[in-house]
mmCIF file of C-alpha atoms in Angstrom:
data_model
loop_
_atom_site.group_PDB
_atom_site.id
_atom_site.type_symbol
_atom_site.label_atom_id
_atom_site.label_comp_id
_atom_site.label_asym_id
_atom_site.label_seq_id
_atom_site.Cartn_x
_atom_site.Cartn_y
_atom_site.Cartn_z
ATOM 1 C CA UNK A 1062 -2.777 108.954 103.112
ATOM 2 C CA UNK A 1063 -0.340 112.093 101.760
ATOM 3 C CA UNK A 1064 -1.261 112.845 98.269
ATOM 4 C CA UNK A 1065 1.328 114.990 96.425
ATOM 5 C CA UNK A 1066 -0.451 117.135 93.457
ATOM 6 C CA UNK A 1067 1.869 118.287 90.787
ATOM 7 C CA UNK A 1068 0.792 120.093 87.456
ATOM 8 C CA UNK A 1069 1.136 123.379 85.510
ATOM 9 C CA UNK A 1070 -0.340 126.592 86.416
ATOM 10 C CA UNK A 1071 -3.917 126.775 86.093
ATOM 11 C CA UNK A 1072 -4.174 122.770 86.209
ATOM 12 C CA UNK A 1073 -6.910 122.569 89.085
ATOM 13 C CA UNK A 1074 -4.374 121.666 91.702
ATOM 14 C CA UNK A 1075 -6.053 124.386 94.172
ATOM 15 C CA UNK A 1076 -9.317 122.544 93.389
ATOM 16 C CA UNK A 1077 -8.340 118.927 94.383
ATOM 17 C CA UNK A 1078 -6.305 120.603 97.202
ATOM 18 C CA UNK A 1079 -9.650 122.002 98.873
ATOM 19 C CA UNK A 1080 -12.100 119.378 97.868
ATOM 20 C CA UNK A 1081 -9.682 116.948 99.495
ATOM 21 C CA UNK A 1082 -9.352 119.712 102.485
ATOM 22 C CA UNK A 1083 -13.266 119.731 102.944
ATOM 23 C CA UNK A 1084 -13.190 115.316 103.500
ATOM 24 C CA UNK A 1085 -10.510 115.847 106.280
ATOM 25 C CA UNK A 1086 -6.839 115.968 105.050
ATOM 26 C CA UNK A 1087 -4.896 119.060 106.542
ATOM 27 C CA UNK A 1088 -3.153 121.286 103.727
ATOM 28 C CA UNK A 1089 0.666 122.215 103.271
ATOM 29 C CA UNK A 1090 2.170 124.178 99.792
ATOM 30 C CA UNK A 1091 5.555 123.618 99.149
ATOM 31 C CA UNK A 1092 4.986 127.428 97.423
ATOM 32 C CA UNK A 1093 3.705 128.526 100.837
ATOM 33 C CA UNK A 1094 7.115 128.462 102.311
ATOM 34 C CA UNK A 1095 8.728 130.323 99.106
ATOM 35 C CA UNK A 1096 5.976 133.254 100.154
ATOM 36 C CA UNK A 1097 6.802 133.177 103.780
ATOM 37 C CA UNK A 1098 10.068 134.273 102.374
ATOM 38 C CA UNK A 1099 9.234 136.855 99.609
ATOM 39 C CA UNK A 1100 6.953 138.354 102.285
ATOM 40 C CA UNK A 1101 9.989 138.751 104.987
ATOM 41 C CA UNK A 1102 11.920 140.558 101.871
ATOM 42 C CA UNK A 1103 9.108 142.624 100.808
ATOM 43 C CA UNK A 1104 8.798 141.245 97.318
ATOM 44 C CA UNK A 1105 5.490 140.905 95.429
ATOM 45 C CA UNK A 1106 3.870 137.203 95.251
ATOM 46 C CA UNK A 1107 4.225 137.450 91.183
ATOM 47 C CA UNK A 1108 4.734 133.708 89.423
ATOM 48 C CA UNK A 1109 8.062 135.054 88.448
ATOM 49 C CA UNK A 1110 9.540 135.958 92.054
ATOM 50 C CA UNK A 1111 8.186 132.536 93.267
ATOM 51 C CA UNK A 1112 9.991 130.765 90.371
ATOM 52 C CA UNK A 1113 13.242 132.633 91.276
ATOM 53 C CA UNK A 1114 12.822 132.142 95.105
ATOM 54 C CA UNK A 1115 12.392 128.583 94.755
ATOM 55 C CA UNK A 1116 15.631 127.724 92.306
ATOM 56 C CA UNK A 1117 17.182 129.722 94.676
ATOM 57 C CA UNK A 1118 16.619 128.173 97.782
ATOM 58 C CA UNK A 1119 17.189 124.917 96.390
ATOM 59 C CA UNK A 1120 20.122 125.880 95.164
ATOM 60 C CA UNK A 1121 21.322 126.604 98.193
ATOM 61 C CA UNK A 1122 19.486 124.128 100.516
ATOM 62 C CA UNK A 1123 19.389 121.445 98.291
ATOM 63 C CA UNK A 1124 16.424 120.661 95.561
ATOM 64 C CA UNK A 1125 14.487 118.740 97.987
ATOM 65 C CA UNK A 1126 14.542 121.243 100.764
ATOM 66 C CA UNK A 1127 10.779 122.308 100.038
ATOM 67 C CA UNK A 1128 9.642 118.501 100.843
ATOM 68 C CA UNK A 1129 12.061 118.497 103.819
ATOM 69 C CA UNK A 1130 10.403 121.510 105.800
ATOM 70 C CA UNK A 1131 7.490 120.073 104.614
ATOM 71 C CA UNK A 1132 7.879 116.009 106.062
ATOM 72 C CA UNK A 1133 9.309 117.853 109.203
ATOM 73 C CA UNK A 1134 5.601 119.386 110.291
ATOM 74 C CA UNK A 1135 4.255 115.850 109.215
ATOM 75 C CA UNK A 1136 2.389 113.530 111.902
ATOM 76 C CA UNK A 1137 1.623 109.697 111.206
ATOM 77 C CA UNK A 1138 -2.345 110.088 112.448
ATOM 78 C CA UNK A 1139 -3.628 111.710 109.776
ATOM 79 C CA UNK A 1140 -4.430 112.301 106.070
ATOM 80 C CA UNK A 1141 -2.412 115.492 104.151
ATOM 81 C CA UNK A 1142 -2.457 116.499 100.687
ATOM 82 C CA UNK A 1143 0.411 118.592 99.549
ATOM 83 C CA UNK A 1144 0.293 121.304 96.769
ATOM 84 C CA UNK A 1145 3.369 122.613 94.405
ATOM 85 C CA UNK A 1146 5.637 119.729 93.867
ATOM 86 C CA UNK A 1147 7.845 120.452 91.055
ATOM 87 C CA UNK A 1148 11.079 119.033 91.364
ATOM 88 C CA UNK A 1149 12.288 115.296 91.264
ATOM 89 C CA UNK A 1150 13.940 115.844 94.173
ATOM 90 C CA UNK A 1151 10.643 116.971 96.107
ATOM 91 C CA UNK A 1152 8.820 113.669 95.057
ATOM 92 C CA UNK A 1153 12.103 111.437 95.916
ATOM 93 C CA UNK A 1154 11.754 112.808 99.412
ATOM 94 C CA UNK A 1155 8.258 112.446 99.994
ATOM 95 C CA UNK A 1156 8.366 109.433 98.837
ATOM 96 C CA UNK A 1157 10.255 107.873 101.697
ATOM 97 C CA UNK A 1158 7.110 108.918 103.989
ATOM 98 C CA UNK A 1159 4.694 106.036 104.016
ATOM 99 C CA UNK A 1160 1.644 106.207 102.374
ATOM 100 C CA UNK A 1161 2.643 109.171 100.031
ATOM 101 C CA UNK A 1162 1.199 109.414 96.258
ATOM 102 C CA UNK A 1163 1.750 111.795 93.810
ATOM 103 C CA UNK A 1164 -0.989 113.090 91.537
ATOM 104 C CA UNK A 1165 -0.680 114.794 88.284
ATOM 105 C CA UNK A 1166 -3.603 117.255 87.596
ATOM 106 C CA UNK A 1167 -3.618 117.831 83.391
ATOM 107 C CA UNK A 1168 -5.773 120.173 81.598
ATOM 108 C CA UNK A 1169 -5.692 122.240 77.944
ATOM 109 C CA UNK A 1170 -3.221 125.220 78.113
ATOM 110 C CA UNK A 1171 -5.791 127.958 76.970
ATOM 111 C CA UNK A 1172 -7.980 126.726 79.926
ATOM 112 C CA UNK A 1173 -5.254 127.062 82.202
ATOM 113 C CA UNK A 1174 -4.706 130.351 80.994
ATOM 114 C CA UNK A 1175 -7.994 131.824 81.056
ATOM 115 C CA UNK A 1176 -8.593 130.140 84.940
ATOM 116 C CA UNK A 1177 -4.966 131.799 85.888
ATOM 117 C CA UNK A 1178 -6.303 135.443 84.715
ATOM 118 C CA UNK A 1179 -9.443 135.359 85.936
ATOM 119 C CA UNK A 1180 -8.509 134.328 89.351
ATOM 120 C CA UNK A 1181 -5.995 137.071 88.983
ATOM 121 C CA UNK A 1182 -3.454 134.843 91.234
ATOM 122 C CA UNK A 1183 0.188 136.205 91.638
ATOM 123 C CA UNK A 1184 0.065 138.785 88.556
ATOM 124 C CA UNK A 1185 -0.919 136.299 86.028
ATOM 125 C CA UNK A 1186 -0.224 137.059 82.415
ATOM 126 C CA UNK A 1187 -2.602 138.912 80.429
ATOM 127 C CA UNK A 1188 -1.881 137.716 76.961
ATOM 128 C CA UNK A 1189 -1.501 134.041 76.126
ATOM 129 C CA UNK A 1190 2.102 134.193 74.646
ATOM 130 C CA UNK A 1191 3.359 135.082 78.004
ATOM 131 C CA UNK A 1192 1.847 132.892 79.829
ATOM 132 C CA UNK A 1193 3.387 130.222 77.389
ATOM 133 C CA UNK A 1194 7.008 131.742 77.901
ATOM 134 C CA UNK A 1195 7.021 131.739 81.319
ATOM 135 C CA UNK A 1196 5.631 128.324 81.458
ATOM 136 C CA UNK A 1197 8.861 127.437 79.819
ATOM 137 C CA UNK A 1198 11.102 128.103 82.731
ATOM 138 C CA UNK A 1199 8.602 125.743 85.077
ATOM 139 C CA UNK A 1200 8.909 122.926 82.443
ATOM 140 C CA UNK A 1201 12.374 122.130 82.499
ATOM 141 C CA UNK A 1202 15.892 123.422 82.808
ATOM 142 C CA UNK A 1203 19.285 122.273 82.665
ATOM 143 C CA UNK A 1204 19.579 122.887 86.227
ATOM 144 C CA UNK A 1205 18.610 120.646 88.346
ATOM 145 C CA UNK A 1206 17.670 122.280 91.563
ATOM 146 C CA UNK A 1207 14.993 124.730 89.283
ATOM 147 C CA UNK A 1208 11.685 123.556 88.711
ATOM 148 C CA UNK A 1209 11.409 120.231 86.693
ATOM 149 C CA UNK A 1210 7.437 120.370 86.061
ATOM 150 C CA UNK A 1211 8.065 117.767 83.491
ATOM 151 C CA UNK A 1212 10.504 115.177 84.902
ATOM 152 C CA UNK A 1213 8.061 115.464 87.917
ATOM 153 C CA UNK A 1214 4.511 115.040 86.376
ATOM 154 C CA UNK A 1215 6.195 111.689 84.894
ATOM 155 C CA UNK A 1216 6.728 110.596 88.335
ATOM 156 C CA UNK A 1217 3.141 110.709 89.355
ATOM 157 C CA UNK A 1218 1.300 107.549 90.327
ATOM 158 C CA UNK A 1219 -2.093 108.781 89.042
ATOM 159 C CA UNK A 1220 -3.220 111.528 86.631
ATOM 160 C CA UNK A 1221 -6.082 113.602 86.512
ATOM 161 C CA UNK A 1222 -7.834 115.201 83.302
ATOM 162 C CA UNK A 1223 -9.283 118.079 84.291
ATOM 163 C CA UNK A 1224 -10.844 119.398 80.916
ATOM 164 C CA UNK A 1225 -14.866 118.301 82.081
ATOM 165 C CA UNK A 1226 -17.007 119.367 84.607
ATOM 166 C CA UNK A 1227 -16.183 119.869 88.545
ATOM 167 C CA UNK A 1228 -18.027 116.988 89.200
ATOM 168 C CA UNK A 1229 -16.127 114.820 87.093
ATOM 169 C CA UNK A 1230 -13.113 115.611 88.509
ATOM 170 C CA UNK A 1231 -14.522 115.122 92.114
ATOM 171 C CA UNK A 1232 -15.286 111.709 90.815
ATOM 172 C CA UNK A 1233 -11.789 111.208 89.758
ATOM 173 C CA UNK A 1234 -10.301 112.044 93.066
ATOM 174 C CA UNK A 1235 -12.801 109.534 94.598
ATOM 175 C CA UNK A 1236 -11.973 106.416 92.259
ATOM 176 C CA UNK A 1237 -7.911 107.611 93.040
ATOM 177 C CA UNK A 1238 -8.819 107.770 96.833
ATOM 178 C CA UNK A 1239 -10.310 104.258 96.720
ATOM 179 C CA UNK A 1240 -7.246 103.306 95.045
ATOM 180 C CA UNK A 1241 -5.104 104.330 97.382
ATOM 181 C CA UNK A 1242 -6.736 103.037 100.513
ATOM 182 C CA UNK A 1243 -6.020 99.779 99.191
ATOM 183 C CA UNK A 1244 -2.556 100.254 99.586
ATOM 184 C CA UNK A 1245 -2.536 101.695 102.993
ATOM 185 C CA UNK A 1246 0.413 100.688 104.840
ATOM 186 C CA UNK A 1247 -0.186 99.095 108.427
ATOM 187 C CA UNK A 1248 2.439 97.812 110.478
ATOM 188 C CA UNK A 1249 2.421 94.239 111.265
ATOM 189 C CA UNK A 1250 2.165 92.858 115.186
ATOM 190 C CA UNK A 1251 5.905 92.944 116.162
ATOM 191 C CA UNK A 1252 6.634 96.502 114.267
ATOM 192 C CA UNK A 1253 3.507 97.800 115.955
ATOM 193 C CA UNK A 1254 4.351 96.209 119.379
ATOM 194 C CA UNK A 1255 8.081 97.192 119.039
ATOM 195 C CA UNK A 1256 7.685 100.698 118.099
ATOM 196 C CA UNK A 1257 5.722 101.172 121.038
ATOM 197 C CA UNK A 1258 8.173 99.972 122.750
ATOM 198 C CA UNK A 1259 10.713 102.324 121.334
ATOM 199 C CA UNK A 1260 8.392 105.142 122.830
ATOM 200 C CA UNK A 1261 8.081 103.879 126.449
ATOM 201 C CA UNK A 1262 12.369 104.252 126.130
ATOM 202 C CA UNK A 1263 11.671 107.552 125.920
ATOM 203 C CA UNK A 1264 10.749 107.792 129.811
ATOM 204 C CA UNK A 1265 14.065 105.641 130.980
ATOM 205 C CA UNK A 1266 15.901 108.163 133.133
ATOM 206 C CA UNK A 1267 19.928 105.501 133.191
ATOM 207 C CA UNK A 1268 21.955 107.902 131.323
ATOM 208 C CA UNK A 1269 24.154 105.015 129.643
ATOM 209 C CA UNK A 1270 21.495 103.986 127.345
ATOM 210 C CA UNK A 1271 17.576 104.231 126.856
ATOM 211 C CA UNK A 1272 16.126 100.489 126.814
ATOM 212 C CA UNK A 1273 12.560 99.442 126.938
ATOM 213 C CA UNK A 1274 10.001 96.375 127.304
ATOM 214 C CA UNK A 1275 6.673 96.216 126.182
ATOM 215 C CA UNK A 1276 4.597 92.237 127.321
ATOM 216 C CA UNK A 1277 1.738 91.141 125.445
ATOM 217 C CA UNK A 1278 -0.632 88.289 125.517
ATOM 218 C CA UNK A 1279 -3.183 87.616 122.669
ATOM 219 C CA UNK A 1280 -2.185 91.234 120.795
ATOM 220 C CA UNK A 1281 -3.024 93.671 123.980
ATOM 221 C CA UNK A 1282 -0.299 94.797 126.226
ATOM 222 C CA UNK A 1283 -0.421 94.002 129.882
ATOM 223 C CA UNK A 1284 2.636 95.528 131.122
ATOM 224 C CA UNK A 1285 5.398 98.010 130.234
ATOM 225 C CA UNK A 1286 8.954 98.843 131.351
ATOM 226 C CA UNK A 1287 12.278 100.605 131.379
ATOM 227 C CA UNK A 1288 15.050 101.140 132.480
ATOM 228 C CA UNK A 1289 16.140 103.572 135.610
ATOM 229 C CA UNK A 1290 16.492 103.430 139.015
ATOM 230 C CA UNK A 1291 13.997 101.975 141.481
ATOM 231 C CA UNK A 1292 10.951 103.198 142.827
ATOM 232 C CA UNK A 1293 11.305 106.034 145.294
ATOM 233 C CA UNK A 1294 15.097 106.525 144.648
ATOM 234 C CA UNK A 1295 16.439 109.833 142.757
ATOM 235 C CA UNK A 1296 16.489 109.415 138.870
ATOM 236 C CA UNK A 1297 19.749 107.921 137.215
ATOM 237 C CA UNK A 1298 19.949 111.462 135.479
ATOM 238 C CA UNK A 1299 19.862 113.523 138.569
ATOM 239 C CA UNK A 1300 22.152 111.695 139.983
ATOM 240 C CA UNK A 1301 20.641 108.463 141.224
ATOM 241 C CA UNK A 1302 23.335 105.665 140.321
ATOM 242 C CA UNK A 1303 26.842 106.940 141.007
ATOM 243 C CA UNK A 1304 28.310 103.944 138.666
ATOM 244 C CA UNK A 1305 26.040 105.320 135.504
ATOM 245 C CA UNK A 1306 27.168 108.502 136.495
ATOM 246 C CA UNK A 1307 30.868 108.179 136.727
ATOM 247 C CA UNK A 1308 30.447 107.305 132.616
ATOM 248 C CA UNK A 1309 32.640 104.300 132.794
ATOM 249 C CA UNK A 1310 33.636 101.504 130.561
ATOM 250 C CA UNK A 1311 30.363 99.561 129.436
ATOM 251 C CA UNK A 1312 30.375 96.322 131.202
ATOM 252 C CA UNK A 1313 32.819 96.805 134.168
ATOM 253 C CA UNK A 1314 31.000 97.032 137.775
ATOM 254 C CA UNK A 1315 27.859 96.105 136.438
ATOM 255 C CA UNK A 1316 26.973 94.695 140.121
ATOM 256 C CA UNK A 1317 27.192 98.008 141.380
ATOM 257 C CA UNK A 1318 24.601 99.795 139.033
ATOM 258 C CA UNK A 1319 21.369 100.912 140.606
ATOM 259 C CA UNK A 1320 19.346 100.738 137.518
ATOM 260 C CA UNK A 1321 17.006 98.313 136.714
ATOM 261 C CA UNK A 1322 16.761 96.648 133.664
ATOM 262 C CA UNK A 1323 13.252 97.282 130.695
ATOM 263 C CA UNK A 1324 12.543 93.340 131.335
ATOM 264 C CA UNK A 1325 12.859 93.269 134.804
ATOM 265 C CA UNK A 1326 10.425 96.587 135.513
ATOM 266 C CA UNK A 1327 7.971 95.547 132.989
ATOM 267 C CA UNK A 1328 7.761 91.984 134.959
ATOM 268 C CA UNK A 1329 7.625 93.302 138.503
ATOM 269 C CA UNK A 1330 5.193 96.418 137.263
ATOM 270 C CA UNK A 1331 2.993 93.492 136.160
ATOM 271 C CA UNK A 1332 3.345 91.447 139.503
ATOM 272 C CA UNK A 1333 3.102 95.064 141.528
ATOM 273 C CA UNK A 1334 -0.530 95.389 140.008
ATOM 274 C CA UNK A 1335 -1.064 91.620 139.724
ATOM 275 C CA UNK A 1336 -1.478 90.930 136.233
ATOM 276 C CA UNK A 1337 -0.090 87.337 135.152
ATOM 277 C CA UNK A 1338 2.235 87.054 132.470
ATOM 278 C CA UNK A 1339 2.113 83.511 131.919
ATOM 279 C CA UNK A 1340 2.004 82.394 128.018
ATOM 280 C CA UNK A 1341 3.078 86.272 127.043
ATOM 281 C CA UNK A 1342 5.271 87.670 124.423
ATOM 282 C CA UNK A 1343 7.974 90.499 125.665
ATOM 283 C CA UNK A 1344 9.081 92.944 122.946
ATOM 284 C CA UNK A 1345 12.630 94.102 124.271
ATOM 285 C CA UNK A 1346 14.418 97.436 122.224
ATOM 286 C CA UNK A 1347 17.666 95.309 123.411
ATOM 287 C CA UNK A 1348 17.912 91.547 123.861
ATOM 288 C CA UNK A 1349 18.176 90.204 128.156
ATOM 289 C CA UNK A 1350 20.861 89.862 130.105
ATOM 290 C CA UNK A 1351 21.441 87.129 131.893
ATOM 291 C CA UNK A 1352 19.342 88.218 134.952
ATOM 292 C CA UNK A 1353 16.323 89.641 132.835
ATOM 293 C CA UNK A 1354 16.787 85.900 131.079
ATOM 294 C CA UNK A 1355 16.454 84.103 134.435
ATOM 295 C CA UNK A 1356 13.566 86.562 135.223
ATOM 296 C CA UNK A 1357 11.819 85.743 132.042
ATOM 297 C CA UNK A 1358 12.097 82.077 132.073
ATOM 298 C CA UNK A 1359 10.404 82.060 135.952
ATOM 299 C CA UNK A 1360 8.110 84.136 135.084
ATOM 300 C CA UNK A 1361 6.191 82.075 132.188
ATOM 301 C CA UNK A 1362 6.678 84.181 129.296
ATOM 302 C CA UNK A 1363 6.975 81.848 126.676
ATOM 303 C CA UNK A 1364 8.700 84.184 123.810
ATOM 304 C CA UNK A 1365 10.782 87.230 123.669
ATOM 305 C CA UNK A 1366 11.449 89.178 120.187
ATOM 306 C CA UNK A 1367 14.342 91.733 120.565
ATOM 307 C CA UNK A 1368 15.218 94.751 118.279
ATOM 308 C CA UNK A 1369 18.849 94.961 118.803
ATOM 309 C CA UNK A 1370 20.941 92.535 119.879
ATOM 310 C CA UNK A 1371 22.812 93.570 123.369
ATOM 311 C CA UNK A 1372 24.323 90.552 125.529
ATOM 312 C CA UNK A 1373 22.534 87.844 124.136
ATOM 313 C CA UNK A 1374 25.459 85.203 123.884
ATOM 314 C CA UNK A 1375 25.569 81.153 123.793
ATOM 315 C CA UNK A 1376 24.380 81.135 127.707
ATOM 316 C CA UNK A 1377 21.214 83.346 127.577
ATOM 317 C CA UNK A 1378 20.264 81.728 124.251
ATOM 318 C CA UNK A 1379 21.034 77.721 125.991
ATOM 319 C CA UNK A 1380 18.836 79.180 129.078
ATOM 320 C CA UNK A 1381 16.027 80.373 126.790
ATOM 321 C CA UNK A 1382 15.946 77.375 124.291
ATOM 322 C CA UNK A 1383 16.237 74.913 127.199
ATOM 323 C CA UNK A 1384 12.694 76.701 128.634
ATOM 324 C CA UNK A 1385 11.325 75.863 125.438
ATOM 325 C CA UNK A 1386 10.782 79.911 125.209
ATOM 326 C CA UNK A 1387 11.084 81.250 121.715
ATOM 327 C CA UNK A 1388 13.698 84.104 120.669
ATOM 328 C CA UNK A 1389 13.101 86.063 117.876
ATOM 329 C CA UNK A 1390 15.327 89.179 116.165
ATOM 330 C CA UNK A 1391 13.164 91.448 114.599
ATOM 331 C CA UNK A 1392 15.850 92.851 112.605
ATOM 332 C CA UNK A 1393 19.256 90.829 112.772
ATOM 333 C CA UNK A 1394 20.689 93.531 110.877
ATOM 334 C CA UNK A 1395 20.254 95.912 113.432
ATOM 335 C CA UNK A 1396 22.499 93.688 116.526
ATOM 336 C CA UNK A 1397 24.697 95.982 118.723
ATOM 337 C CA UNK A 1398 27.973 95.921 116.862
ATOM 338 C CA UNK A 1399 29.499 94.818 120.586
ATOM 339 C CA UNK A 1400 27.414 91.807 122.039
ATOM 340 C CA UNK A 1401 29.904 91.772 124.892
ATOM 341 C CA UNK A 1402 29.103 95.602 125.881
ATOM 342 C CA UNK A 1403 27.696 95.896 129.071
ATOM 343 C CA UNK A 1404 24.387 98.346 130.160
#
């Protein structure tokens, strides 16, 4: 879960923030990197310098650039709530991560007021009048990079009313949090099998491309693979395979590369350590080549579900469908824009 909190000063954003911190979500402010800044200038944390700041760096950076630095420090294991959202922009970005909602926390402005001055938070206004003006300039303005409090509170998925009791509004964030767990995103079986597969790519040393294969049997993996040279013989990036090497046109001299294909290492990994593959699904980040198809069919994996399409053409996919093995695109949209391309 990422729940955004937007609302004006004095809402009670601070006290969903930390009653959310204490149940396990990790804090970021989008204000906290506005300070970071006024402190390297030597300016005062006053509401009015972090106001300026933060038109100004969106200005410059763009009016989503808070939520940016923000998604960037991001990881998918975990819960975060994040504080200070006050721009469209902000919420349009954070709403491309998965899982994010934005709350609105509401409460009467001479509540606000009187919480803001006795906290005594970033030279709050003494007298109500001026807390009122400056509120002004958070509300809305005909730029569009400056703080948009009220374009972005009508964005919010949920709102709280925080004019009772603490424990009321604890009891708020609960019924929102049960809410929202409903909704939890979870990949399905090929996403989750396929990103994973996208990972083990990661440790393919061939220089021409990064390709890996992940083979499953009743939803646990049993072997994985990619590409590179063999066992015992230097690393395609140090040097290994003098025709990846040389950088030459995809396709041509194929019979002289060194490297070994995702599909082939992830089948011979699981004959090195004897695991049978029979009945199995391969996820492949590319779809087989001719050899990895010949491998496949011999080896008894009954369906393979690529990501991109590579060299898949009419002989592969007559092979394949004559083995009564399955082939599946996970995405068509994503095929290799060259199905004739060589590894």
């Amino acid at each position: 879960m990422i729940i955004g909190l937007t609302g004006r000063n004095g809402s009670g954003k601070s006290t969903v923030a930390e009653f959310l911190i204490h149940r396990g979500f990790q804090y970021y402010s989008l204000s906290d990197i506005i300070r970071e800044i006024l402190s390297k200038e030597g300016k005062e944390f006053s509401r009015e310098n972090l106001i300026e700041t933060g038109n100004s760096l969106r200005s410059t950076m763009g009016a989503a650039v808070l939520a940016e630095k923000t998604v960037e420090k991001l990881m998918p294991d975990r819960n975060y709530v994040i504080d200070s959202i006050r721009n469209p922009s902000e919420v349009e970005r954070l709403r491309k991560v998965k899982g994010f909602k934005l709350i609105r926390v509401e409460a009467p402005t001479r509540v606000r007021f009187e919480r803001c001055k006795s906290r005594n938070r970033e030279k709050a206004d003494q007298d109500l009048d001026s807390f009122k003006k400056l509120e002004k300039k958070e509300l809305k303005s005909p730029d569009p990079v400056s703080q948009q409090l009220e374009k972005t509170g009508k964005m919010a998925d949920y709102i709280l009313r925080n004019s009772g009791s603490l424990e009321t509004l604890h009891e708020q964030v609960i019924e929102i949090l049960k809410e929202v767990t409903k909704k939890i995103f979870r990949p399905g079986w090929d996403e989750y099998f396929m990103n994973i597969a996208r990972v083990v790519a990661q440790r393919s040393n061939c220089v021409k491309r990064h390709v890996a294969a992940v083979i499953v049997r009743d939803n646990r993996i049993i072997s994985t693979g990619y590409n590179g040279t063999p066992r015992g013989i230097k690393n395609c990036n140090e040097g290994g395979c003098p025709r990846c090497n040389s950088f030459g046109v995809s396709g041509e001299n194929l019979g002289e590369c060194l490297c070994s294909h995702a599909e082939e290492n992830a089948i011979t990994q699981a004959a090195y350590h004897g695991v049978s593959i029979r009945d199995a699904t391969l996820y492949t980040t590319f779809s087989p080549c001719l050899i990895c198809t010949k491998m496949i069919i011999n080896s008894g994996i009954r369906e393979v579900v690529y990501d991109s399409r590579y060299s898949l053409n009419a002989l592969e996919l007559q092979l394949l469908k004559e083995a009564g093995i399955s082939v599946r695109a996970l995405r068509e949209h994503r095929d290799f824009p060259d199905p004739s391309a060589g590894r």
